[in-house]
Coordinates of C-alpha atoms in Angstrom, one line a residue:
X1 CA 105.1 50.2 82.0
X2 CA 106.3 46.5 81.9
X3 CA 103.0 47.1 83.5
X4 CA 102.6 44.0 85.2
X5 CA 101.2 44.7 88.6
X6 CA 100.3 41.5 90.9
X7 CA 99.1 43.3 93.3
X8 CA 101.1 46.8 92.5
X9 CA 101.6 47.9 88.8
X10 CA 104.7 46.2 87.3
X11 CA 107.1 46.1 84.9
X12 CA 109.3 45.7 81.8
X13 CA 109.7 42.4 80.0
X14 CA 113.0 42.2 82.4
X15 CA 110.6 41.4 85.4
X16 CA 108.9 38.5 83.3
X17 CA 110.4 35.1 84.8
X18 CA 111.4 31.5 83.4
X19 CA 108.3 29.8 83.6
X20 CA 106.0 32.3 83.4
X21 CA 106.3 35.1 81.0
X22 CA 110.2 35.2 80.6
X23 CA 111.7 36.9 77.8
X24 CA 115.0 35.5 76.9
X25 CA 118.0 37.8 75.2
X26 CA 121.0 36.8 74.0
X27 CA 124.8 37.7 75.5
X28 CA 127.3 39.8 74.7
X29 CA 130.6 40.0 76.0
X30 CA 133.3 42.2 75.5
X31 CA 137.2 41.1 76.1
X32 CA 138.2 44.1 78.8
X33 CA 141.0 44.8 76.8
X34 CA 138.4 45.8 73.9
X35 CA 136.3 47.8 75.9
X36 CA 138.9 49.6 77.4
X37 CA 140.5 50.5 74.0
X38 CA 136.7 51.1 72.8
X39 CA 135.8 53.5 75.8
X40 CA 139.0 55.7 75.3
X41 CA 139.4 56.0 71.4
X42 CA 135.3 55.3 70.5
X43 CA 133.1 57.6 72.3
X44 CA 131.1 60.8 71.0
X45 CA 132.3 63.7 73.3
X46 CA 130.8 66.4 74.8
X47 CA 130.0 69.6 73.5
X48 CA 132.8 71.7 73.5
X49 CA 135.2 70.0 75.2
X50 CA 136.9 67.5 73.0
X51 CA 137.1 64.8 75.8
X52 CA 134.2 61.3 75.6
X53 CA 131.1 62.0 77.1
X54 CA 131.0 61.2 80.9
X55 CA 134.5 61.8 81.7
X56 CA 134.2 65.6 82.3
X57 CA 132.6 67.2 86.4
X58 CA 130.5 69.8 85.2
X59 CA 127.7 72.0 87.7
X60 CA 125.3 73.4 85.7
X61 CA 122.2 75.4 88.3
X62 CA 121.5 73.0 90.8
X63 CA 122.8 69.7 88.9
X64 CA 126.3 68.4 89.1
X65 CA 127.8 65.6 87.1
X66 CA 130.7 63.8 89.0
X67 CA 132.4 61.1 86.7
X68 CA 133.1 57.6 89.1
X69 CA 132.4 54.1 89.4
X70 CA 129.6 52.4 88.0
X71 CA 126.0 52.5 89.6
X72 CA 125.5 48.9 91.3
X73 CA 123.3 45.9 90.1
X74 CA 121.6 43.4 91.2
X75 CA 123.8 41.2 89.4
X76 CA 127.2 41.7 87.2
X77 CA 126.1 43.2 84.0
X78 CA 128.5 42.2 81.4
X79 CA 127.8 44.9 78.8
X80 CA 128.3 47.7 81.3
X81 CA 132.4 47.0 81.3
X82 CA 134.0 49.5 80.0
X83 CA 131.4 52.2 80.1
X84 CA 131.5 55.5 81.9
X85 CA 129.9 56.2 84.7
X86 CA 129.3 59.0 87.1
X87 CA 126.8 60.5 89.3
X88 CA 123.9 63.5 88.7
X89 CA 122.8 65.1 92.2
X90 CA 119.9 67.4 91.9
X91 CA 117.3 68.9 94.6
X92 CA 114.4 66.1 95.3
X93 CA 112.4 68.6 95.4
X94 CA 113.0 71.6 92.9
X95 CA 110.6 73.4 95.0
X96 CA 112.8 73.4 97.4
X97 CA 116.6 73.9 96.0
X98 CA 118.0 74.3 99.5
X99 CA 116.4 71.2 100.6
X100 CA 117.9 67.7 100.3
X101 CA 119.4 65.9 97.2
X102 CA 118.9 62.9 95.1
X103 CA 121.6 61.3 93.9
X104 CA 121.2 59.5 90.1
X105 CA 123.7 56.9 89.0
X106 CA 124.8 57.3 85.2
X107 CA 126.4 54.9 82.9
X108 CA 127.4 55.4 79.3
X109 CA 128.0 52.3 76.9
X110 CA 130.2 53.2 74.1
X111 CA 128.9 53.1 70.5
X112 CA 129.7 50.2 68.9
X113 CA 131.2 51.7 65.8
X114 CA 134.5 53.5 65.7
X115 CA 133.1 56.8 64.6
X116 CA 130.3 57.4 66.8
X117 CA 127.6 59.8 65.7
X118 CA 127.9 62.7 67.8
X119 CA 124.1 62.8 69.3
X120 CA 123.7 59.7 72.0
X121 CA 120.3 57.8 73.0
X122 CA 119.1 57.8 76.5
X123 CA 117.5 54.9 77.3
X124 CA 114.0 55.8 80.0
X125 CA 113.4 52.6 81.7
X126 CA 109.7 50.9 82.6
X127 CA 108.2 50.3 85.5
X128 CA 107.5 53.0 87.2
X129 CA 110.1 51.7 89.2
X130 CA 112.9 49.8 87.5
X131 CA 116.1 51.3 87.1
X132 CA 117.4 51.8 83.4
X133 CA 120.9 50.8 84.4
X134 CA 119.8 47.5 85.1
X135 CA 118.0 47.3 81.4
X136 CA 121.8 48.1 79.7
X137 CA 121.5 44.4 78.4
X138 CA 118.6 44.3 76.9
X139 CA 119.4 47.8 74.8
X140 CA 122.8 46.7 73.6
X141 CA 121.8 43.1 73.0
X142 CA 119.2 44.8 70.4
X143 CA 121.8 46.9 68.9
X144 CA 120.8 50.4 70.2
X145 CA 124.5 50.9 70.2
X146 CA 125.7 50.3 66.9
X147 CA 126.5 53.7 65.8
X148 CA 126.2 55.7 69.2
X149 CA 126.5 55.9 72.9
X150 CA 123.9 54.9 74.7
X151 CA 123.1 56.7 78.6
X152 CA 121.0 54.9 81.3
X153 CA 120.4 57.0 84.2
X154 CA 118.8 55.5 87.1
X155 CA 115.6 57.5 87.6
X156 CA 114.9 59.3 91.2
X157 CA 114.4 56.4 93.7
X158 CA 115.4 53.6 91.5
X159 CA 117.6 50.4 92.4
X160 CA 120.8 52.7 92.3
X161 CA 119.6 55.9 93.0
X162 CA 120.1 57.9 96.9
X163 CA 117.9 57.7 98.2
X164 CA 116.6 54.2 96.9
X165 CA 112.6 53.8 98.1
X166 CA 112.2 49.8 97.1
X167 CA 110.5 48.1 99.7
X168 CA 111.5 44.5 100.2
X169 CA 108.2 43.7 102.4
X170 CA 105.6 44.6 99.3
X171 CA 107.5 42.2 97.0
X172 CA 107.8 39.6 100.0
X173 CA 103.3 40.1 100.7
X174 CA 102.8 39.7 96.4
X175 CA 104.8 36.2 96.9
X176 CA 102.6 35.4 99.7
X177 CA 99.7 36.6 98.2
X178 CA 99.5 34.0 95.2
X179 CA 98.0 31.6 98.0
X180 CA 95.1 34.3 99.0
X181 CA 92.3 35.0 96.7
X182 CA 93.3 37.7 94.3
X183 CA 90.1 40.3 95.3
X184 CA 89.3 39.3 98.0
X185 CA 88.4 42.3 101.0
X186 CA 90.5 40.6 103.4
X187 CA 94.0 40.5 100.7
X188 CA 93.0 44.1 100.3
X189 CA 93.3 44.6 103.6
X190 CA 96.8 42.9 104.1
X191 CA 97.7 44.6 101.0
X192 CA 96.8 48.6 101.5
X193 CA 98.7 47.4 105.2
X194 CA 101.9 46.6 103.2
X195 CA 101.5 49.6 101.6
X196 CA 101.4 51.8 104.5
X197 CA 104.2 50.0 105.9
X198 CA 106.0 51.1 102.9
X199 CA 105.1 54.5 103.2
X200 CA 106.0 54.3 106.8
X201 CA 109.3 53.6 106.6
X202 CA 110.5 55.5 103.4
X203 CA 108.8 58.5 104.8
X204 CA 110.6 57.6 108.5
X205 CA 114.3 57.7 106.6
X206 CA 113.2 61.5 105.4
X207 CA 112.5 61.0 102.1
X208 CA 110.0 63.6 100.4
X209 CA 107.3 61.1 98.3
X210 CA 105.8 63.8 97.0
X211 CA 108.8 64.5 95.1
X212 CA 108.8 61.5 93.3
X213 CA 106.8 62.1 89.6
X214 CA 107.4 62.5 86.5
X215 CA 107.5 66.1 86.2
X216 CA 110.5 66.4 88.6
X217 CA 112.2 63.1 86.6
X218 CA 111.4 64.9 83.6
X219 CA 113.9 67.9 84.7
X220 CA 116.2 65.5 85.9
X221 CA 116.8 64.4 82.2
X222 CA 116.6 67.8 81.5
X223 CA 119.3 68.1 83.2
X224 CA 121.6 65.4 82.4
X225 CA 121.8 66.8 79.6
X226 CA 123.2 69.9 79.9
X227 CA 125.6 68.7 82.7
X228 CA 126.9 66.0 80.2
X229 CA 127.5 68.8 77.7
X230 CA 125.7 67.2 75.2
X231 CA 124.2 69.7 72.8
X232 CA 121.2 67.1 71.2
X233 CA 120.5 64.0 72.0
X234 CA 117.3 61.2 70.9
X235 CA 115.5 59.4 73.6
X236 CA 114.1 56.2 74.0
X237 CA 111.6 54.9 76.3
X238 CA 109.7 51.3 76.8
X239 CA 106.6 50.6 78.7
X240 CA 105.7 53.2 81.2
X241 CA 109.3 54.9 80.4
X242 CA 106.8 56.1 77.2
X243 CA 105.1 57.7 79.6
X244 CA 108.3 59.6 81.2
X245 CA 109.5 60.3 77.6
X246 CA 106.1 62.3 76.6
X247 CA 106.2 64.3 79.4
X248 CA 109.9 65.0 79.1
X249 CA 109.0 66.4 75.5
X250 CA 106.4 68.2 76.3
X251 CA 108.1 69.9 79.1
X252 CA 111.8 70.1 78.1
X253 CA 111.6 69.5 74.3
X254 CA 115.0 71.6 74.0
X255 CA 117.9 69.4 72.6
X256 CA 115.5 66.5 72.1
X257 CA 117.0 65.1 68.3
X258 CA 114.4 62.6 67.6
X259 CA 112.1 59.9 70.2
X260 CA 111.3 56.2 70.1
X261 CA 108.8 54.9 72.3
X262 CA 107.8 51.2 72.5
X263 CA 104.8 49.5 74.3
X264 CA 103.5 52.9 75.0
X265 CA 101.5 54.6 77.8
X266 CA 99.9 57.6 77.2
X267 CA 99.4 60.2 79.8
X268 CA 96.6 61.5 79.2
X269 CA 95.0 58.5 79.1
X270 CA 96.5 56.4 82.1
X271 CA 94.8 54.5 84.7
X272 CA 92.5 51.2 85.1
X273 CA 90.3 52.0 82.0
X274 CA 93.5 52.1 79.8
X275 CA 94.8 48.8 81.0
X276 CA 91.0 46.9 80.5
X277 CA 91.0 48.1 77.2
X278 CA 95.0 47.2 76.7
X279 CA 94.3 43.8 77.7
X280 CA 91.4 43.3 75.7
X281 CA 93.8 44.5 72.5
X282 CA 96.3 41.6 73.4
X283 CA 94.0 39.2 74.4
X284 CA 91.6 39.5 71.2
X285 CA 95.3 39.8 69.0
X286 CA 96.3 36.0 70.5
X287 CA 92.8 34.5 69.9
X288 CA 92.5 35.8 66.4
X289 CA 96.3 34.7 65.8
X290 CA 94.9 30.7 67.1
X291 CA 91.9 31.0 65.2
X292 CA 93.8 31.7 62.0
X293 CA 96.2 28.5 62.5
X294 CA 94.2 25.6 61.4
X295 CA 95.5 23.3 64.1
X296 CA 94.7 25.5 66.8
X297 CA 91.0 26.6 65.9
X298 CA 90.5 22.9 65.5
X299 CA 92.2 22.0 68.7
X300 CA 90.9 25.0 70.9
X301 CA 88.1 26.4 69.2
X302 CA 86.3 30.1 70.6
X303 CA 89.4 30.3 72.8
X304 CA 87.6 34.0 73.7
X305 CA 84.5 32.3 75.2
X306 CA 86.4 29.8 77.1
X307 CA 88.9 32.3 78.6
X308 CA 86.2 34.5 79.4
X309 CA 83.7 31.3 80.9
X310 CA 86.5 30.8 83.0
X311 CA 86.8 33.8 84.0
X312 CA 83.6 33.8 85.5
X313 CA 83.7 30.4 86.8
X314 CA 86.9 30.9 88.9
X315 CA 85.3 34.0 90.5
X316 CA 82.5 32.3 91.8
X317 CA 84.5 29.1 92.7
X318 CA 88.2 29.6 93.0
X319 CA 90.7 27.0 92.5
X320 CA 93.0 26.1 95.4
X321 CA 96.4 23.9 93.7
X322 CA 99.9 23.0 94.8
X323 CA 103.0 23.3 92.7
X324 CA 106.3 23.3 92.5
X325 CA 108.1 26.9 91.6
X326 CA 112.5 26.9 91.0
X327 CA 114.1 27.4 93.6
X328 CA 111.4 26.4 96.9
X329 CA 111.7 23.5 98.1
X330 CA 108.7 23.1 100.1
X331 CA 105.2 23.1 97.5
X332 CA 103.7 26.0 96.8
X333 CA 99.9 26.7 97.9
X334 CA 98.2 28.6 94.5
X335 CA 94.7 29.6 94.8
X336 CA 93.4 30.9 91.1
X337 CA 90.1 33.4 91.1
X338 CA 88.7 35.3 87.8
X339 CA 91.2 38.1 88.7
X340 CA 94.3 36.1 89.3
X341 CA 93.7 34.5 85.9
X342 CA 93.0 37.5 84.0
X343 CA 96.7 38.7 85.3
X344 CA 98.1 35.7 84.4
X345 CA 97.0 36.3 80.6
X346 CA 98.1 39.7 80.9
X347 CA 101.4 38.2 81.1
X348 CA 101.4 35.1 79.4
X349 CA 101.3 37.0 76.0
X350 CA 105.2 36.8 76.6
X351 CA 104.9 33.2 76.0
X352 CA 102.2 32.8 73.1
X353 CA 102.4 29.8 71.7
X354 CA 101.7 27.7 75.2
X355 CA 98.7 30.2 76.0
X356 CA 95.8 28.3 74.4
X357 CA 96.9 24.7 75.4
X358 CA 97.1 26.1 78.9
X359 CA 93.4 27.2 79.0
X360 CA 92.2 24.0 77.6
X361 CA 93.9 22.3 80.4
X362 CA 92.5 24.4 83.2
X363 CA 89.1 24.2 81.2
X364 CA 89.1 20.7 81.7
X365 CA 90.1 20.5 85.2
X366 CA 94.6 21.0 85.0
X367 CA 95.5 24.4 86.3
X368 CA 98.7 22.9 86.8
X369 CA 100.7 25.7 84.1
X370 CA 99.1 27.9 84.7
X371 CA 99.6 28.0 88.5
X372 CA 103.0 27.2 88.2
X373 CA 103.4 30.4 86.0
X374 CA 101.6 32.4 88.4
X375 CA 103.8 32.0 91.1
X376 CA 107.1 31.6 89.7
X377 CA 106.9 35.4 89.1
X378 CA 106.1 36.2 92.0
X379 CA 108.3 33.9 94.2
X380 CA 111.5 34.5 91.8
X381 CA 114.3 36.0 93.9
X382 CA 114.3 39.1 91.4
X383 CA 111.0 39.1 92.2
X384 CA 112.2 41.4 95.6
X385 CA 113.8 44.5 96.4
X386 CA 114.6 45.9 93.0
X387 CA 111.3 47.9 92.4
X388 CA 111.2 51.2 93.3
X389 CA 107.1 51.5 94.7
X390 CA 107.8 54.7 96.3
X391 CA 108.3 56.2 92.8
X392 CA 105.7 54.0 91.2
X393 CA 103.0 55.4 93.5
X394 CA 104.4 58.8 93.4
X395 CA 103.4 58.2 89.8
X396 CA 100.0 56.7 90.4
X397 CA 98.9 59.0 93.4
X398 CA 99.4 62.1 91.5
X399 CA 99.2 61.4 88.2
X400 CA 96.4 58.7 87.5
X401 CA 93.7 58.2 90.4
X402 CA 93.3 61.9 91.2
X403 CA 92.0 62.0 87.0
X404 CA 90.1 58.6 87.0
X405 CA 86.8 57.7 89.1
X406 CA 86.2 54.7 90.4
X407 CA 83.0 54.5 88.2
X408 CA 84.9 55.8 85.4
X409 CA 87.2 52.9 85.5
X410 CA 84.6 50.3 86.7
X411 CA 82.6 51.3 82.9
X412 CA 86.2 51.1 81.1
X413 CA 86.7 47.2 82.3
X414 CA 82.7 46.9 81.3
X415 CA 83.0 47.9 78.0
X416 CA 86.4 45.7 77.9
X417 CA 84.9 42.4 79.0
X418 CA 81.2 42.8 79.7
X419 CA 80.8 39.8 80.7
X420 CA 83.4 39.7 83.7
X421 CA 81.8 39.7 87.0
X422 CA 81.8 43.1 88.9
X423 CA 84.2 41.9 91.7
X424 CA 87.1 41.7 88.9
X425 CA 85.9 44.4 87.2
X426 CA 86.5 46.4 90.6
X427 CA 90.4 45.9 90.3
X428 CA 91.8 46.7 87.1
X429 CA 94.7 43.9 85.6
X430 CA 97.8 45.7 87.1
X431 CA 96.2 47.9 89.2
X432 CA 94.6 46.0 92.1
X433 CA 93.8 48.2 94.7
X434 CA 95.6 51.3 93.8
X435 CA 93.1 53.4 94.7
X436 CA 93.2 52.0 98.3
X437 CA 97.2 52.0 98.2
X438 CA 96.5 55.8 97.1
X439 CA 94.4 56.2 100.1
X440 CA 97.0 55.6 102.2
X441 CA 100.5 56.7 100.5
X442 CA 98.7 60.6 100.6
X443 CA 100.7 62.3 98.1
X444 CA 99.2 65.6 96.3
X445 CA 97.4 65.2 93.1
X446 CA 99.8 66.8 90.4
X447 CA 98.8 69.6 87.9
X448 CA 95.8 68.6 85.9
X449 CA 98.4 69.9 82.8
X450 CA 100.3 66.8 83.7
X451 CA 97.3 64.8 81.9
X452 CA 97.6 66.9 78.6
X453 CA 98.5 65.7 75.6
X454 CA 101.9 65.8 74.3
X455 CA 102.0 68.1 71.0
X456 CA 105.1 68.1 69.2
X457 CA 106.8 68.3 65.9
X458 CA 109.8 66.5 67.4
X459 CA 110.4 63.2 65.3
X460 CA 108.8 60.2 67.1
X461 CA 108.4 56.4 66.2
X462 CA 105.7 54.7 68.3
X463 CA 106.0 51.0 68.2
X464 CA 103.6 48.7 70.0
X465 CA 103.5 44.7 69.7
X466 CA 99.9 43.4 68.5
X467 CA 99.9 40.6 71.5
X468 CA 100.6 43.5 73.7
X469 CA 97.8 43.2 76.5
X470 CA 99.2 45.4 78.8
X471 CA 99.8 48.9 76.6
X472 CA 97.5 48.0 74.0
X473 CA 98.9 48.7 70.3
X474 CA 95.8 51.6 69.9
X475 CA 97.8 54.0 72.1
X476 CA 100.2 54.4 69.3
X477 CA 97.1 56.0 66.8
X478 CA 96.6 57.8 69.9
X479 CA 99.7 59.6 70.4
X480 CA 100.7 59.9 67.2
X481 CA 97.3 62.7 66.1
X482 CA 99.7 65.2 68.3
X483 CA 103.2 64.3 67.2
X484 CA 103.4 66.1 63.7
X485 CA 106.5 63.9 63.3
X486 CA 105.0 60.5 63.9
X487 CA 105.4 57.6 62.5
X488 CA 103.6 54.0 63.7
X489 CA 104.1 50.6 63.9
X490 CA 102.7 47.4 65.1
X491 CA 104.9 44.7 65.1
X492 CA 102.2 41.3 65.0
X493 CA 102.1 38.7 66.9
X494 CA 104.2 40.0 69.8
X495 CA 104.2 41.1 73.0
X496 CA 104.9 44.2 75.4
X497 CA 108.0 45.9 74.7
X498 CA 108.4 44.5 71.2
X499 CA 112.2 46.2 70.9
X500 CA 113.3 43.0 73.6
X501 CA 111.5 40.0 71.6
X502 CA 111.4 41.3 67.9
X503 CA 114.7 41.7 65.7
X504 CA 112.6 43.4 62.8
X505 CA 111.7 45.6 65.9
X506 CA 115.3 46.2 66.9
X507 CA 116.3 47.2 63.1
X508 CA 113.1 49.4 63.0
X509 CA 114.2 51.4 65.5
X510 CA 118.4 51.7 65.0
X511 CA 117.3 52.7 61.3
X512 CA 115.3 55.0 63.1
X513 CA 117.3 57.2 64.9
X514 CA 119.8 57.1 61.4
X515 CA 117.0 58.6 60.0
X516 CA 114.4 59.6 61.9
X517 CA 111.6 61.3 59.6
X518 CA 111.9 58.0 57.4
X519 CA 113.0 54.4 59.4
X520 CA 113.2 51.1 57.3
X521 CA 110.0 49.0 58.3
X522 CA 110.6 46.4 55.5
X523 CA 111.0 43.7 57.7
X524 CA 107.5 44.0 58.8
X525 CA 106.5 42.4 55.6
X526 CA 105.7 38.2 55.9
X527 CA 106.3 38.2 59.6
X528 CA 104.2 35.0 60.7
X529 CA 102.3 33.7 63.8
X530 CA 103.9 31.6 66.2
X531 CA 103.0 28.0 66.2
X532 CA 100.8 27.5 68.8
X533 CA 101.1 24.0 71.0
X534 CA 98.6 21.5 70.3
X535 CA 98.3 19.4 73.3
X536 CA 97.1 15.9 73.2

């Protein structure tokens, strides 16, 4: 789910900013005249029809594929030249086929090899709310393309989708909010307000929230699919696109070759209790990973007890700072409570090695780092308007808080961090006040089958990073007892969404969709720690 929520539930490693939890890849760019040639002589085809995958208008029930230009970005996207793109249109609301339709953009990047395997990947982006067309980089950057084409479909309500439900003035309140105290009743109150005005106006432009879920994004797959004429394909989803891709196996398992899922986010278990106990797994793997490093245990010694004391300390006494964050040329007003800096670590396991050196500063009176990391998330232009809230609560409202109390998510964060103080306890890392937000956005609770378990004999590689604090690497176990076809890894040492930081990750995975009852996890073997700064 790149869960990383400040106030709302957020995101991929994409959404993870330059100088706070960024996660740099590396480029690659194609000559036009290469792609071209690639896209026209190098594609698998669909099923039947002899021509490249994409390039063919096909209406299959009430889904029609319409080949055309690409789906727009926020910014130029240098490995989408050259792919194929198109449109699906589908009901919103299958419920009601008559009703209105939702428009999907589609791109298809070209295997990089020129004899494609003929079964493609789609790629099922994180969020809820980020749009997988924007995420092309990261996949091809880690090679998901070396022997096939890879589809990224925006899902319903995404960046590129029709309608789009992002809502600029949530984005604009979480940049504002990094000067209010985190918890606090009265940024509740300015929050669940943001939210209704959300609500307000995507519901005002006609849109139908309650048909935003996984169930009907599940069929929407389902349905690309077929209208692609592709007979079998594999899937692969990161963060909360885990999520998406259980469901989608559980309910549409036909033509489904083989699944990876990475930083993963189990149905059946999602909510606040799952992300207490996932940031508690990342936290505890980061600690352990100083304490082993002889320079750091010496250097920061119980790093646990000191994040935890200041924990505690900041919620009784917050810290109000000034920095300076890219790009803002007036300072920045930070204010840092016990529940602002647990969010902060949630995300700082992105950037390990500076973690432990940035406690011991605010421990002994410098929150400099860390508020500068705090807010340059939040105030980074792609901070605003690219996430898709109407979709991500469409998810939460249904899906989560009608199958979690409050008091059984108040015990999860207990028996997390018993020591926290009940006021951050109350608002789960990623999750402040959804159940508030809920409260207001008034969608239906979904089927209580949407909280089953995903049973399946479909082949499925569950990789989770063992700094991962905010999908724990014990969901992976978890999913696996149902998924006669499993097989799990932990990558150490790093972070959600290993498949963006990790190369052993990336060749894990390519070798697993070559062969996906056996992939090659030799690399995992004498991977080491990162080297942890050692301040003076």
């Amino acid at each position: 789910m790149a869960l990383n929520r400040a106030p709302r539930c957020r995101r991929t490693v994409r959404r993870l900013h330059a100088g706070s939890a960024a996660v740099a890849t590396g480029a690659l760019i194609t000559g036009l005249l290469t792609t071209l040639a690639h896209a026209q002589y190098s594609t698998g085809t669909g099923a039947g029809t002899g021509a490249p995958i994409g390039t063919v208008a096909r209406t299959v029930g009430g889904a029609s594929f319409e080949p055309g230009a690409c789906p727009k970005t926020p910014e130029p996207i240098a490995e989408l030249k050259g792919a194929r793109c198109g449109t699906l249109t589908v009901p919103e609301n299958r419920a009601k086929p008559d009703g209105p339709k939702t428009t999907l953009g589609v791109a298809i990047v070209s295997a990089a090899t020129g004899t494609p395997k003929p079964d493609p990947i789609v790629w099922l982006a994180g969020g809820p709310g980020d749009d997988a067309v924007g995420e092309a980089k990261m996949a091809i950057d880690g090679g998901l393309n070396r022997d096939r084409d890879v589809i990224f479909m925006s899902q319903r309500g995404t960046y590129s989708a029709d309608p789009q439900l992002t809502c600029p003035n949530i984005d604009e309140f979480n940049a504002r909010a990094v000067g209010l105290v985190y918890d606090a009743p009265s940024t509740e109150r300015l929050h669940v307000e943001a939210t209704r005005t959300c609500r307000d106006q995507l519901a005002g432009r006609g849109a139908d929230l309650s048909a935003y879920n996984d169930t009907e994004s599940a069929a929407d797959y389902a349905d690309l699919r077929v209208a692609l004429g592709i007979d079998q394909w594999n899937v692969f989803g990161i963060s909360y696109g885990t999520h998406l891709a259980l469901i989608y196996m559980r309910q549409h398992p036909q033509g489904i070759r083989s699944v990876g899922i990475d930083g993963i986010l189990p149905p059946s278990t999602a909510g606040s209790a799952l992300t207490w106990s996932s940031a508690r797994q990342g936290f505890d793997g980061l600690f352990k990973a100083c304490a082993e490093q002889p320079a750091c245990n010496r250097r920061y010694p119980n790093l646990s007890a000191t994040f935890e004391r200041l924990v505690r300390e900041l919620e009784a006494h917050p810290v109000t700072t000034t920095v300076t964050v890219p790009g803002h040329a007036q300072p920045v007003k930070v204010v840092l409570d016990g529940g602002a800096l647990v969010n902060w670590m949630t995300s700082a396991t992105h950037v390990a090695p500076g973690v432990p050196r940035s406690l011991d500063e605010l421990a002994h009176g410098n929150p400099r780092r860390i508020a500068e990391q705090w807010a340059a998330g939040k105030l980074s232009p792609q901070a605003v308007g690219r996430t898709a809230h109407g979709l991500a609560y469409g998810v939460f409202c249904s899906e989560w808080v009608p199958y979690e109390s409050r008091a059984e998510a108040l015990r999860g964060g207990r028996a997390a961090f018993p020591s926290f103080p009940r006021s951050v306890l109350a608002q789960a890392p990623q999750l402040t006040f959804l159940r508030p937000d809920c409260g207001v956005w008034n969608v239906p609770a979904a089927p209580p089958s949407i909280r089953d378990v995903t049973r399946s004999d479909i082949p499925t590689l569950a990789v989770s990073g063992g700094f991962d604090s905010q999908t724990g690497a014990a969901s992976g176990p978890y999913v696996a007892r149902t998924l006669s076809h499993a097989t799990v890894v932990t990558v150490p040492y790093e972070p959600h969404v290993v498949f963006a930081t990790s190369q052993c990750a990336q060749e894990i995975t390519v070798s697993f969709f070559d062969n996906p009852t056996a992939p090659n996890t030799g690399c995992l073997t004498g991977l080491k720690p990162p080297q942890f700064e050692i301040g003076p």
